């Protein structure tokens, strides 16, 4: 859901088996190449990728719990944005949410 929120796309619906294969094999660099090629307008930070990688770990026992997620450096990065940057980010997220809602309603 986090990846969907940031990219505005249902990644696992769009890329299907290719993406699942990369995740299962822990080939995250290949996974991110696909995502970034199709989302050139969005810069995905290493911290964001790290969080998503950990959440997508094929072994559910290795995935972070909510406390780990809330304490992840990517959320610190978001919290540290100055108010002007945060407003820009917030508008981007709102736009992505609109796209998601439109997609889900179809």
PDB file of N, CA and C in Angstrom:
ATOM      1  N   UNK A   1       0.822  -1.192   0.000  1.00  0.00           N
ATOM      2  CA  UNK A   1       0.000   0.000   0.000  1.00  0.00           C
ATOM      3  C   UNK A   1       0.872   1.264   0.000  1.00  0.00           C
ATOM      4  N   UNK A   2       1.967   1.225   0.745  1.00  0.00           N
ATOM      5  CA  UNK A   2       2.849   2.392   0.789  1.00  0.00           C
ATOM      6  C   UNK A   2       3.414   2.684  -0.602  1.00  0.00           C
ATOM      7  N   UNK A   3       3.851   1.662  -1.273  1.00  0.00           N
ATOM      8  CA  UNK A   3       4.383   1.828  -2.629  1.00  0.00           C
ATOM      9  C   UNK A   3       3.302   2.355  -3.570  1.00  0.00           C
ATOM     10  N   UNK A   4       2.107   1.876  -3.402  1.00  0.00           N
ATOM     11  CA  UNK A   4       0.966   2.327  -4.197  1.00  0.00           C
ATOM     12  C   UNK A   4       0.688   3.808  -3.918  1.00  0.00           C
ATOM     13  N   UNK A   5       0.743   4.180  -2.666  1.00  0.00           N
ATOM     14  CA  UNK A   5       0.498   5.569  -2.279  1.00  0.00           C
ATOM     15  C   UNK A   5       1.520   6.515  -2.909  1.00  0.00           C
ATOM     16  N   UNK A   6       2.767   6.145  -2.874  1.00  0.00           N
ATOM     17  CA  UNK A   6       3.826   7.018  -3.386  1.00  0.00           C
ATOM     18  C   UNK A   6       3.868   7.059  -4.910  1.00  0.00           C
ATOM     19  N   UNK A   7       3.657   5.916  -5.553  1.00  0.00           N
ATOM     20  CA  UNK A   7       3.752   5.883  -7.018  1.00  0.00           C
ATOM     21  C   UNK A   7       2.418   6.141  -7.702  1.00  0.00           C
ATOM     22  N   UNK A   8       1.320   5.912  -6.991  1.00  0.00           N
ATOM     23  CA  UNK A   8       0.003   6.072  -7.607  1.00  0.00           C
ATOM     24  C   UNK A   8      -0.382   4.901  -8.495  1.00  0.00           C
ATOM     25  N   UNK A   9       0.394   3.827  -8.417  1.00  0.00           N
ATOM     26  CA  UNK A   9       0.131   2.659  -9.265  1.00  0.00           C
ATOM     27  C   UNK A   9       0.041   1.401  -8.415  1.00  0.00           C
ATOM     28  N   UNK A  10      -0.788   0.491  -8.860  1.00  0.00           N
ATOM     29  CA  UNK A  10      -0.876  -0.813  -8.211  1.00  0.00           C
ATOM     30  C   UNK A  10       0.223  -1.683  -8.812  1.00  0.00           C
ATOM     31  N   UNK A  11       1.401  -1.544  -8.254  1.00  0.00           N
ATOM     32  CA  UNK A  11       2.612  -2.156  -8.797  1.00  0.00           C
ATOM     33  C   UNK A  11       2.431  -3.646  -9.070  1.00  0.00           C
ATOM     34  N   UNK A  12       1.810  -4.340  -8.139  1.00  0.00           N
ATOM     35  CA  UNK A  12       1.720  -5.786  -8.284  1.00  0.00           C
ATOM     36  C   UNK A  12       0.667  -6.208  -9.298  1.00  0.00           C
ATOM     37  N   UNK A  13      -0.210  -5.297  -9.636  1.00  0.00           N
ATOM     38  CA  UNK A  13      -1.169  -5.567 -10.714  1.00  0.00           C
ATOM     39  C   UNK A  13      -0.550  -5.224 -12.061  1.00  0.00           C
ATOM     40  N   UNK A  14       0.231  -4.161 -12.085  1.00  0.00           N
ATOM     41  CA  UNK A  14       0.819  -3.684 -13.341  1.00  0.00           C
ATOM     42  C   UNK A  14       1.920  -4.629 -13.832  1.00  0.00           C
ATOM     43  N   UNK A  15       2.776  -5.078 -12.920  1.00  0.00           N
ATOM     44  CA  UNK A  15       3.954  -5.843 -13.325  1.00  0.00           C
ATOM     45  C   UNK A  15       3.863  -7.344 -13.053  1.00  0.00           C
ATOM     46  N   UNK A  16       2.861  -7.754 -12.348  1.00  0.00           N
ATOM     47  CA  UNK A  16       2.538  -9.163 -12.078  1.00  0.00           C
ATOM     48  C   UNK A  16       3.744 -10.036 -11.741  1.00  0.00           C
ATOM     49  N   UNK A  17       3.910 -11.107 -12.481  1.00  0.00           N
ATOM     50  CA  UNK A  17       4.880 -12.155 -12.149  1.00  0.00           C
ATOM     51  C   UNK A  17       6.328 -11.666 -12.100  1.00  0.00           C
ATOM     52  N   UNK A  18       6.675 -10.737 -12.965  1.00  0.00           N
ATOM     53  CA  UNK A  18       8.063 -10.259 -12.999  1.00  0.00           C
ATOM     54  C   UNK A  18       8.477  -9.688 -11.651  1.00  0.00           C
ATOM     55  N   UNK A  19       7.618  -8.856 -11.103  1.00  0.00           N
ATOM     56  CA  UNK A  19       7.905  -8.217  -9.817  1.00  0.00           C
ATOM     57  C   UNK A  19       7.911  -9.260  -8.697  1.00  0.00           C
ATOM     58  N   UNK A  20       6.953 -10.147  -8.702  1.00  0.00           N
ATOM     59  CA  UNK A  20       6.894 -11.183  -7.667  1.00  0.00           C
ATOM     60  C   UNK A  20       8.156 -12.045  -7.684  1.00  0.00           C
ATOM     61  N   UNK A  21       8.628 -12.362  -8.864  1.00  0.00           N
ATOM     62  CA  UNK A  21       9.829 -13.172  -9.003  1.00  0.00           C
ATOM     63  C   UNK A  21      11.040 -12.464  -8.392  1.00  0.00           C
ATOM     64  N   UNK A  22      11.187 -11.168  -8.671  1.00  0.00           N
ATOM     65  CA  UNK A  22      12.313 -10.413  -8.117  1.00  0.00           C
ATOM     66  C   UNK A  22      12.256 -10.358  -6.592  1.00  0.00           C
ATOM     67  N   UNK A  23      11.067 -10.165  -6.056  1.00  0.00           N
ATOM     68  CA  UNK A  23      10.915 -10.088  -4.600  1.00  0.00           C
ATOM     69  C   UNK A  23      11.226 -11.441  -3.977  1.00  0.00           C
ATOM     70  N   UNK A  24      10.676 -12.482  -4.544  1.00  0.00           N
ATOM     71  CA  UNK A  24      10.894 -13.829  -4.012  1.00  0.00           C
ATOM     72  C   UNK A  24      12.382 -14.166  -3.983  1.00  0.00           C
ATOM     73  N   UNK A  25      13.104 -13.731  -5.015  1.00  0.00           N
ATOM     74  CA  UNK A  25      14.539 -14.008  -5.111  1.00  0.00           C
ATOM     75  C   UNK A  25      15.390 -12.945  -4.418  1.00  0.00           C
ATOM     76  N   UNK A  26      14.726 -11.976  -3.803  1.00  0.00           N
ATOM     77  CA  UNK A  26      15.386 -10.843  -3.145  1.00  0.00           C
ATOM     78  C   UNK A  26      16.266 -10.049  -4.111  1.00  0.00           C
ATOM     79  N   UNK A  27      15.825  -9.924  -5.327  1.00  0.00           N
ATOM     80  CA  UNK A  27      16.527  -9.142  -6.342  1.00  0.00           C
ATOM     81  C   UNK A  27      15.911  -7.743  -6.379  1.00  0.00           C
ATOM     82  N   UNK A  28      16.094  -7.032  -5.275  1.00  0.00           N
ATOM     83  CA  UNK A  28      15.435  -5.743  -5.113  1.00  0.00           C
ATOM     84  C   UNK A  28      15.928  -4.691  -6.095  1.00  0.00           C
ATOM     85  N   UNK A  29      17.193  -4.769  -6.485  1.00  0.00           N
ATOM     86  CA  UNK A  29      17.697  -3.776  -7.444  1.00  0.00           C
ATOM     87  C   UNK A  29      16.950  -3.878  -8.774  1.00  0.00           C
ATOM     88  N   UNK A  30      16.667  -5.087  -9.227  1.00  0.00           N
ATOM     89  CA  UNK A  30      15.907  -5.278 -10.469  1.00  0.00           C
ATOM     90  C   UNK A  30      14.473  -4.786 -10.284  1.00  0.00           C
ATOM     91  N   UNK A  31      13.917  -5.073  -9.133  1.00  0.00           N
ATOM     92  CA  UNK A  31      12.566  -4.607  -8.801  1.00  0.00           C
ATOM     93  C   UNK A  31      12.493  -3.088  -8.900  1.00  0.00           C
ATOM     94  N   UNK A  32      13.459  -2.391  -8.273  1.00  0.00           N
ATOM     95  CA  UNK A  32      13.447  -0.926  -8.265  1.00  0.00           C
ATOM     96  C   UNK A  32      13.718  -0.339  -9.644  1.00  0.00           C
ATOM     97  N   UNK A  33      14.508  -1.011 -10.472  1.00  0.00           N
ATOM     98  CA  UNK A  33      14.738  -0.518 -11.838  1.00  0.00           C
ATOM     99  C   UNK A  33      13.428  -0.426 -12.600  1.00  0.00           C
ATOM    100  N   UNK A  34      12.601  -1.457 -12.471  1.00  0.00           N
ATOM    101  CA  UNK A  34      11.300  -1.452 -13.142  1.00  0.00           C
ATOM    102  C   UNK A  34      10.443  -0.315 -12.617  1.00  0.00           C
ATOM    103  N   UNK A  35      10.393  -0.184 -11.305  1.00  0.00           N
ATOM    104  CA  UNK A  35       9.563   0.850 -10.677  1.00  0.00           C
ATOM    105  C   UNK A  35      10.027   2.241 -11.108  1.00  0.00           C
ATOM    106  N   UNK A  36      11.330   2.478 -11.070  1.00  0.00           N
ATOM    107  CA  UNK A  36      11.861   3.806 -11.389  1.00  0.00           C
ATOM    108  C   UNK A  36      11.717   4.152 -12.871  1.00  0.00           C
ATOM    109  N   UNK A  37      11.836   3.174 -13.746  1.00  0.00           N
ATOM    110  CA  UNK A  37      11.660   3.442 -15.178  1.00  0.00           C
ATOM    111  C   UNK A  37      10.254   3.935 -15.480  1.00  0.00           C
ATOM    112  N   UNK A  38       9.295   3.442 -14.726  1.00  0.00           N
ATOM    113  CA  UNK A  38       7.904   3.802 -14.973  1.00  0.00           C
ATOM    114  C   UNK A  38       7.421   4.974 -14.116  1.00  0.00           C
ATOM    115  N   UNK A  39       8.292   5.469 -13.245  1.00  0.00           N
ATOM    116  CA  UNK A  39       7.925   6.569 -12.341  1.00  0.00           C
ATOM    117  C   UNK A  39       9.044   7.600 -12.295  1.00  0.00           C
ATOM    118  N   UNK A  40       9.450   8.074 -13.454  1.00  0.00           N
ATOM    119  CA  UNK A  40      10.591   8.996 -13.545  1.00  0.00           C
ATOM    120  C   UNK A  40      10.360  10.326 -12.843  1.00  0.00           C
ATOM    121  N   UNK A  41       9.101  10.696 -12.649  1.00  0.00           N
ATOM    122  CA  UNK A  41       8.795  11.981 -12.021  1.00  0.00           C
ATOM    123  C   UNK A  41       8.958  11.946 -10.496  1.00  0.00           C
ATOM    124  N   UNK A  42       9.167  10.759  -9.956  1.00  0.00           N
ATOM    125  CA  UNK A  42       9.278  10.617  -8.502  1.00  0.00           C
ATOM    126  C   UNK A  42      10.677  10.135  -8.157  1.00  0.00           C
ATOM    127  N   UNK A  43      11.312  10.819  -7.217  1.00  0.00           N
ATOM    128  CA  UNK A  43      12.616  10.373  -6.739  1.00  0.00           C
ATOM    129  C   UNK A  43      12.386   9.534  -5.485  1.00  0.00           C
ATOM    130  N   UNK A  44      12.756   8.279  -5.556  1.00  0.00           N
ATOM    131  CA  UNK A  44      12.570   7.365  -4.432  1.00  0.00           C
ATOM    132  C   UNK A  44      13.888   7.267  -3.673  1.00  0.00           C
ATOM    133  N   UNK A  45      13.866   7.699  -2.429  1.00  0.00           N
ATOM    134  CA  UNK A  45      15.096   7.737  -1.635  1.00  0.00           C
ATOM    135  C   UNK A  45      15.550   6.331  -1.238  1.00  0.00           C
ATOM    136  N   UNK A  46      16.839   6.182  -0.938  1.00  0.00           N
ATOM    137  CA  UNK A  46      17.336   4.883  -0.454  1.00  0.00           C
ATOM    138  C   UNK A  46      16.607   4.438   0.821  1.00  0.00           C
ATOM    139  N   UNK A  47      16.230   5.405   1.658  1.00  0.00           N
ATOM    140  CA  UNK A  47      15.517   5.074   2.894  1.00  0.00           C
ATOM    141  C   UNK A  47      14.132   4.506   2.588  1.00  0.00           C
ATOM    142  N   UNK A  48      13.464   5.098   1.594  1.00  0.00           N
ATOM    143  CA  UNK A  48      12.148   4.595   1.196  1.00  0.00           C
ATOM    144  C   UNK A  48      12.280   3.173   0.658  1.00  0.00           C
ATOM    145  N   UNK A  49      13.255   2.968  -0.219  1.00  0.00           N
ATOM    146  CA  UNK A  49      13.463   1.638  -0.797  1.00  0.00           C
ATOM    147  C   UNK A  49      13.776   0.615   0.297  1.00  0.00           C
ATOM    148  N   UNK A  50      14.585   1.014   1.248  1.00  0.00           N
ATOM    149  CA  UNK A  50      14.928   0.112   2.344  1.00  0.00           C
ATOM    150  C   UNK A  50      13.679  -0.301   3.129  1.00  0.00           C
ATOM    151  N   UNK A  51      12.827   0.669   3.416  1.00  0.00           N
ATOM    152  CA  UNK A  51      11.598   0.364   4.145  1.00  0.00           C
ATOM    153  C   UNK A  51      10.716  -0.585   3.336  1.00  0.00           C
ATOM    154  N   UNK A  52      10.503  -0.293   2.077  1.00  0.00           N
ATOM    155  CA  UNK A  52       9.657  -1.141   1.241  1.00  0.00           C
ATOM    156  C   UNK A  52      10.277  -2.534   1.103  1.00  0.00           C
ATOM    157  N   UNK A  53      11.585  -2.596   0.884  1.00  0.00           N
ATOM    158  CA  UNK A  53      12.248  -3.903   0.790  1.00  0.00           C
ATOM    159  C   UNK A  53      11.991  -4.733   2.037  1.00  0.00           C
ATOM    160  N   UNK A  54      12.119  -4.114   3.185  1.00  0.00           N
ATOM    161  CA  UNK A  54      11.910  -4.859   4.432  1.00  0.00           C
ATOM    162  C   UNK A  54      10.457  -5.311   4.581  1.00  0.00           C
ATOM    163  N   UNK A  55       9.532  -4.483   4.107  1.00  0.00           N
ATOM    164  CA  UNK A  55       8.114  -4.833   4.197  1.00  0.00           C
ATOM    165  C   UNK A  55       7.727  -5.916   3.193  1.00  0.00           C
ATOM    166  N   UNK A  56       8.505  -6.036   2.128  1.00  0.00           N
ATOM    167  CA  UNK A  56       8.216  -7.028   1.094  1.00  0.00           C
ATOM    168  C   UNK A  56       8.983  -8.330   1.270  1.00  0.00           C
ATOM    169  N   UNK A  57       9.752  -8.425   2.320  1.00  0.00           N
ATOM    170  CA  UNK A  57      10.535  -9.645   2.524  1.00  0.00           C
ATOM    171  C   UNK A  57       9.631 -10.860   2.363  1.00  0.00           C
ATOM    172  N   UNK A  58      10.071 -11.809   1.548  1.00  0.00           N
ATOM    173  CA  UNK A  58       9.249 -12.978   1.255  1.00  0.00           C
ATOM    174  C   UNK A  58       8.954 -13.797   2.515  1.00  0.00           C
ATOM    175  N   UNK A  59       9.889 -13.779   3.451  1.00  0.00           N
ATOM    176  CA  UNK A  59       9.679 -14.464   4.728  1.00  0.00           C
ATOM    177  C   UNK A  59       9.005 -13.489   5.688  1.00  0.00           C
ATOM    178  N   UNK A  60       7.748 -13.734   5.992  1.00  0.00           N
ATOM    179  CA  UNK A  60       6.978 -12.811   6.830  1.00  0.00           C
ATOM    180  C   UNK A  60       7.610 -12.588   8.203  1.00  0.00           C
ATOM    181  N   UNK A  61       8.401 -13.533   8.681  1.00  0.00           N
ATOM    182  CA  UNK A  61       9.039 -13.394  10.003  1.00  0.00           C
ATOM    183  C   UNK A  61      10.104 -12.303  10.007  1.00  0.00           C
ATOM    184  N   UNK A  62      10.597 -11.968   8.824  1.00  0.00           N
ATOM    185  CA  UNK A  62      11.635 -10.933   8.708  1.00  0.00           C
ATOM    186  C   UNK A  62      11.059  -9.536   8.504  1.00  0.00           C
ATOM    187  N   UNK A  63       9.761  -9.451   8.284  1.00  0.00           N
ATOM    188  CA  UNK A  63       9.147  -8.146   8.026  1.00  0.00           C
ATOM    189  C   UNK A  63       9.058  -7.316   9.301  1.00  0.00           C
ATOM    190  N   UNK A  64       9.163  -5.990   9.153  1.00  0.00           N
ATOM    191  CA  UNK A  64       9.092  -5.123  10.344  1.00  0.00           C
ATOM    192  C   UNK A  64       7.672  -5.080  10.909  1.00  0.00           C
ATOM    193  N   UNK A  65       7.604  -4.880  12.215  1.00  0.00           N
ATOM    194  CA  UNK A  65       6.284  -4.654  12.814  1.00  0.00           C
ATOM    195  C   UNK A  65       6.004  -3.152  12.769  1.00  0.00           C
ATOM    196  N   UNK A  66       4.861  -2.751  13.248  1.00  0.00           N
ATOM    197  CA  UNK A  66       4.453  -1.337  13.146  1.00  0.00           C
ATOM    198  C   UNK A  66       5.426  -0.410  13.876  1.00  0.00           C
ATOM    199  N   UNK A  67       5.965  -0.853  14.990  1.00  0.00           N
ATOM    200  CA  UNK A  67       6.938  -0.024  15.735  1.00  0.00           C
ATOM    201  C   UNK A  67       8.193   0.185  14.892  1.00  0.00           C
ATOM    202  N   UNK A  68       8.668  -0.879  14.277  1.00  0.00           N
ATOM    203  CA  UNK A  68       9.846  -0.759  13.399  1.00  0.00           C
ATOM    204  C   UNK A  68       9.574   0.203  12.243  1.00  0.00           C
ATOM    205  N   UNK A  69       8.391   0.096  11.675  1.00  0.00           N
ATOM    206  CA  UNK A  69       8.033   0.971  10.552  1.00  0.00           C
ATOM    207  C   UNK A  69       7.979   2.427  11.005  1.00  0.00           C
ATOM    208  N   UNK A  70       7.330   2.677  12.135  1.00  0.00           N
ATOM    209  CA  UNK A  70       7.224   4.049  12.635  1.00  0.00           C
ATOM    210  C   UNK A  70       8.576   4.647  13.019  1.00  0.00           C
ATOM    211  N   UNK A  71       9.527   3.800  13.351  1.00  0.00           N
ATOM    212  CA  UNK A  71      10.864   4.272  13.732  1.00  0.00           C
ATOM    213  C   UNK A  71      11.858   4.222  12.574  1.00  0.00           C
ATOM    214  N   UNK A  72      11.380   3.917  11.399  1.00  0.00           N
ATOM    215  CA  UNK A  72      12.279   3.790  10.251  1.00  0.00           C
ATOM    216  C   UNK A  72      12.810   5.169   9.823  1.00  0.00           C
ATOM    217  N   UNK A  73      14.063   5.226   9.363  1.00  0.00           N
ATOM    218  CA  UNK A  73      14.648   6.506   8.920  1.00  0.00           C
ATOM    219  C   UNK A  73      13.860   7.227   7.827  1.00  0.00           C
ATOM    220  N   UNK A  74      13.137   6.498   6.974  1.00  0.00           N
ATOM    221  CA  UNK A  74      12.363   7.183   5.937  1.00  0.00           C
ATOM    222  C   UNK A  74      11.301   8.076   6.554  1.00  0.00           C
ATOM    223  N   UNK A  75      10.657   7.630   7.597  1.00  0.00           N
ATOM    224  CA  UNK A  75       9.650   8.472   8.248  1.00  0.00           C
ATOM    225  C   UNK A  75      10.309   9.663   8.937  1.00  0.00           C
ATOM    226  N   UNK A  76      11.525   9.483   9.434  1.00  0.00           N
ATOM    227  CA  UNK A  76      12.269  10.626   9.981  1.00  0.00           C
ATOM    228  C   UNK A  76      12.539  11.639   8.874  1.00  0.00           C
ATOM    229  N   UNK A  77      12.867  11.132   7.691  1.00  0.00           N
ATOM    230  CA  UNK A  77      13.119  11.993   6.525  1.00  0.00           C
ATOM    231  C   UNK A  77      11.871  12.824   6.207  1.00  0.00           C
ATOM    232  N   UNK A  78      10.712  12.197   6.236  1.00  0.00           N
ATOM    233  CA  UNK A  78       9.453  12.892   5.960  1.00  0.00           C
ATOM    234  C   UNK A  78       9.165  13.910   7.050  1.00  0.00           C
ATOM    235  N   UNK A  79       9.371  13.503   8.296  1.00  0.00           N
ATOM    236  CA  UNK A  79       9.114  14.411   9.424  1.00  0.00           C
ATOM    237  C   UNK A  79      10.037  15.625   9.413  1.00  0.00           C
ATOM    238  N   UNK A  80      11.241  15.472   8.835  1.00  0.00           N
ATOM    239  CA  UNK A  80      12.222  16.558   8.863  1.00  0.00           C
ATOM    240  C   UNK A  80      12.041  17.587   7.752  1.00  0.00           C
ATOM    241  N   UNK A  81      11.137  17.333   6.821  1.00  0.00           N
ATOM    242  CA  UNK A  81      10.922  18.295   5.745  1.00  0.00           C
ATOM    243  C   UNK A  81      10.483  19.638   6.322  1.00  0.00           C
ATOM    244  N   UNK A  82      11.017  20.721   5.772  1.00  0.00           N
ATOM    245  CA  UNK A  82      10.532  22.015   6.236  1.00  0.00           C
ATOM    246  C   UNK A  82       9.102  22.199   5.738  1.00  0.00           C
ATOM    247  N   UNK A  83       8.413  23.156   6.262  1.00  0.00           N
ATOM    248  CA  UNK A  83       6.983  23.282   5.972  1.00  0.00           C
ATOM    249  C   UNK A  83       6.692  23.450   4.478  1.00  0.00           C
ATOM    250  N   UNK A  84       7.534  24.193   3.761  1.00  0.00           N
ATOM    251  CA  UNK A  84       7.300  24.391   2.330  1.00  0.00           C
ATOM    252  C   UNK A  84       7.485  23.081   1.565  1.00  0.00           C
ATOM    253  N   UNK A  85       8.563  22.357   1.873  1.00  0.00           N
ATOM    254  CA  UNK A  85       8.796  21.063   1.229  1.00  0.00           C
ATOM    255  C   UNK A  85       7.691  20.082   1.579  1.00  0.00           C
ATOM    256  N   UNK A  86       7.248  20.137   2.822  1.00  0.00           N
ATOM    257  CA  UNK A  86       6.196  19.218   3.241  1.00  0.00           C
ATOM    258  C   UNK A  86       4.906  19.484   2.487  1.00  0.00           C
ATOM    259  N   UNK A  87       4.593  20.758   2.244  1.00  0.00           N
ATOM    260  CA  UNK A  87       3.387  21.086   1.487  1.00  0.00           C
ATOM    261  C   UNK A  87       3.462  20.549   0.067  1.00  0.00           C
ATOM    262  N   UNK A  88       4.637  20.651  -0.544  1.00  0.00           N
ATOM    263  CA  UNK A  88       4.824  20.104  -1.888  1.00  0.00           C
ATOM    264  C   UNK A  88       4.634  18.594  -1.839  1.00  0.00           C
ATOM    265  N   UNK A  89       5.241  17.958  -0.860  1.00  0.00           N
ATOM    266  CA  UNK A  89       5.112  16.505  -0.708  1.00  0.00           C
ATOM    267  C   UNK A  89       3.657  16.119  -0.446  1.00  0.00           C
ATOM    268  N   UNK A  90       2.998  16.881   0.407  1.00  0.00           N
ATOM    269  CA  UNK A  90       1.603  16.604   0.743  1.00  0.00           C
ATOM    270  C   UNK A  90       0.710  16.694  -0.506  1.00  0.00           C
ATOM    271  N   UNK A  91       0.957  17.693  -1.349  1.00  0.00           N
ATOM    272  CA  UNK A  91       0.178  17.832  -2.585  1.00  0.00           C
ATOM    273  C   UNK A  91       0.430  16.647  -3.518  1.00  0.00           C
ATOM    274  N   UNK A  92       1.679  16.189  -3.586  1.00  0.00           N
ATOM    275  CA  UNK A  92       2.001  15.026  -4.399  1.00  0.00           C
ATOM    276  C   UNK A  92       1.241  13.800  -3.887  1.00  0.00           C
ATOM    277  N   UNK A  93       1.237  13.605  -2.582  1.00  0.00           N
ATOM    278  CA  UNK A  93       0.531  12.474  -1.982  1.00  0.00           C
ATOM    279  C   UNK A  93      -0.968  12.588  -2.249  1.00  0.00           C
ATOM    280  N   UNK A  94      -1.529  13.790  -2.113  1.00  0.00           N
ATOM    281  CA  UNK A  94      -2.956  13.990  -2.396  1.00  0.00           C
ATOM    282  C   UNK A  94      -3.278  13.629  -3.845  1.00  0.00           C
ATOM    283  N   UNK A  95      -2.421  14.049  -4.769  1.00  0.00           N
ATOM    284  CA  UNK A  95      -2.626  13.733  -6.181  1.00  0.00           C
ATOM    285  C   UNK A  95      -2.589  12.228  -6.394  1.00  0.00           C
ATOM    286  N   UNK A  96      -1.630  11.575  -5.762  1.00  0.00           N
ATOM    287  CA  UNK A  96      -1.519  10.127  -5.881  1.00  0.00           C
ATOM    288  C   UNK A  96      -2.744   9.441  -5.287  1.00  0.00           C
ATOM    289  N   UNK A  97      -3.239   9.943  -4.172  1.00  0.00           N
ATOM    290  CA  UNK A  97      -4.441   9.366  -3.561  1.00  0.00           C
ATOM    291  C   UNK A  97      -5.641   9.493  -4.493  1.00  0.00           C
ATOM    292  N   UNK A  98      -5.750  10.628  -5.151  1.00  0.00           N
ATOM    293  CA  UNK A  98      -6.845  10.808  -6.122  1.00  0.00           C
ATOM    294  C   UNK A  98      -6.754   9.768  -7.233  1.00  0.00           C
ATOM    295  N   UNK A  99      -5.549   9.547  -7.728  1.00  0.00           N
ATOM    296  CA  UNK A  99      -5.335   8.564  -8.788  1.00  0.00           C
ATOM    297  C   UNK A  99      -5.708   7.167  -8.282  1.00  0.00           C
ATOM    298  N   UNK A 100      -5.281   6.854  -7.079  1.00  0.00           N
ATOM    299  CA  UNK A 100      -5.588   5.548  -6.491  1.00  0.00           C
ATOM    300  C   UNK A 100      -7.089   5.367  -6.352  1.00  0.00           C
ATOM    301  N   UNK A 101      -7.766   6.370  -5.815  1.00  0.00           N
ATOM    302  CA  UNK A 101      -9.208   6.274  -5.608  1.00  0.00           C
ATOM    303  C   UNK A 101      -9.943   6.131  -6.940  1.00  0.00           C
ATOM    304  N   UNK A 102      -9.483   6.868  -7.946  1.00  0.00           N
ATOM    305  CA  UNK A 102     -10.096   6.773  -9.266  1.00  0.00           C
ATOM    306  C   UNK A 102      -9.904   5.369  -9.845  1.00  0.00           C
ATOM    307  N   UNK A 103      -8.687   4.844  -9.693  1.00  0.00           N
ATOM    308  CA  UNK A 103      -8.373   3.500 -10.187  1.00  0.00           C
ATOM    309  C   UNK A 103      -9.216   2.450  -9.476  1.00  0.00           C
ATOM    310  N   UNK A 104      -9.329   2.581  -8.157  1.00  0.00           N
ATOM    311  CA  UNK A 104     -10.084   1.598  -7.379  1.00  0.00           C
ATOM    312  C   UNK A 104     -11.576   1.656  -7.676  1.00  0.00           C
ATOM    313  N   UNK A 105     -12.083   2.814  -8.046  1.00  0.00           N
ATOM    314  CA  UNK A 105     -13.514   2.941  -8.306  1.00  0.00           C
ATOM    315  C   UNK A 105     -13.919   2.432  -9.689  1.00  0.00           C
ATOM    316  N   UNK A 106     -12.941   2.142 -10.525  1.00  0.00           N
ATOM    317  CA  UNK A 106     -13.251   1.663 -11.889  1.00  0.00           C
ATOM    318  C   UNK A 106     -13.521   0.177 -11.900  1.00  0.00           C
TER     319      UNK A 106
END
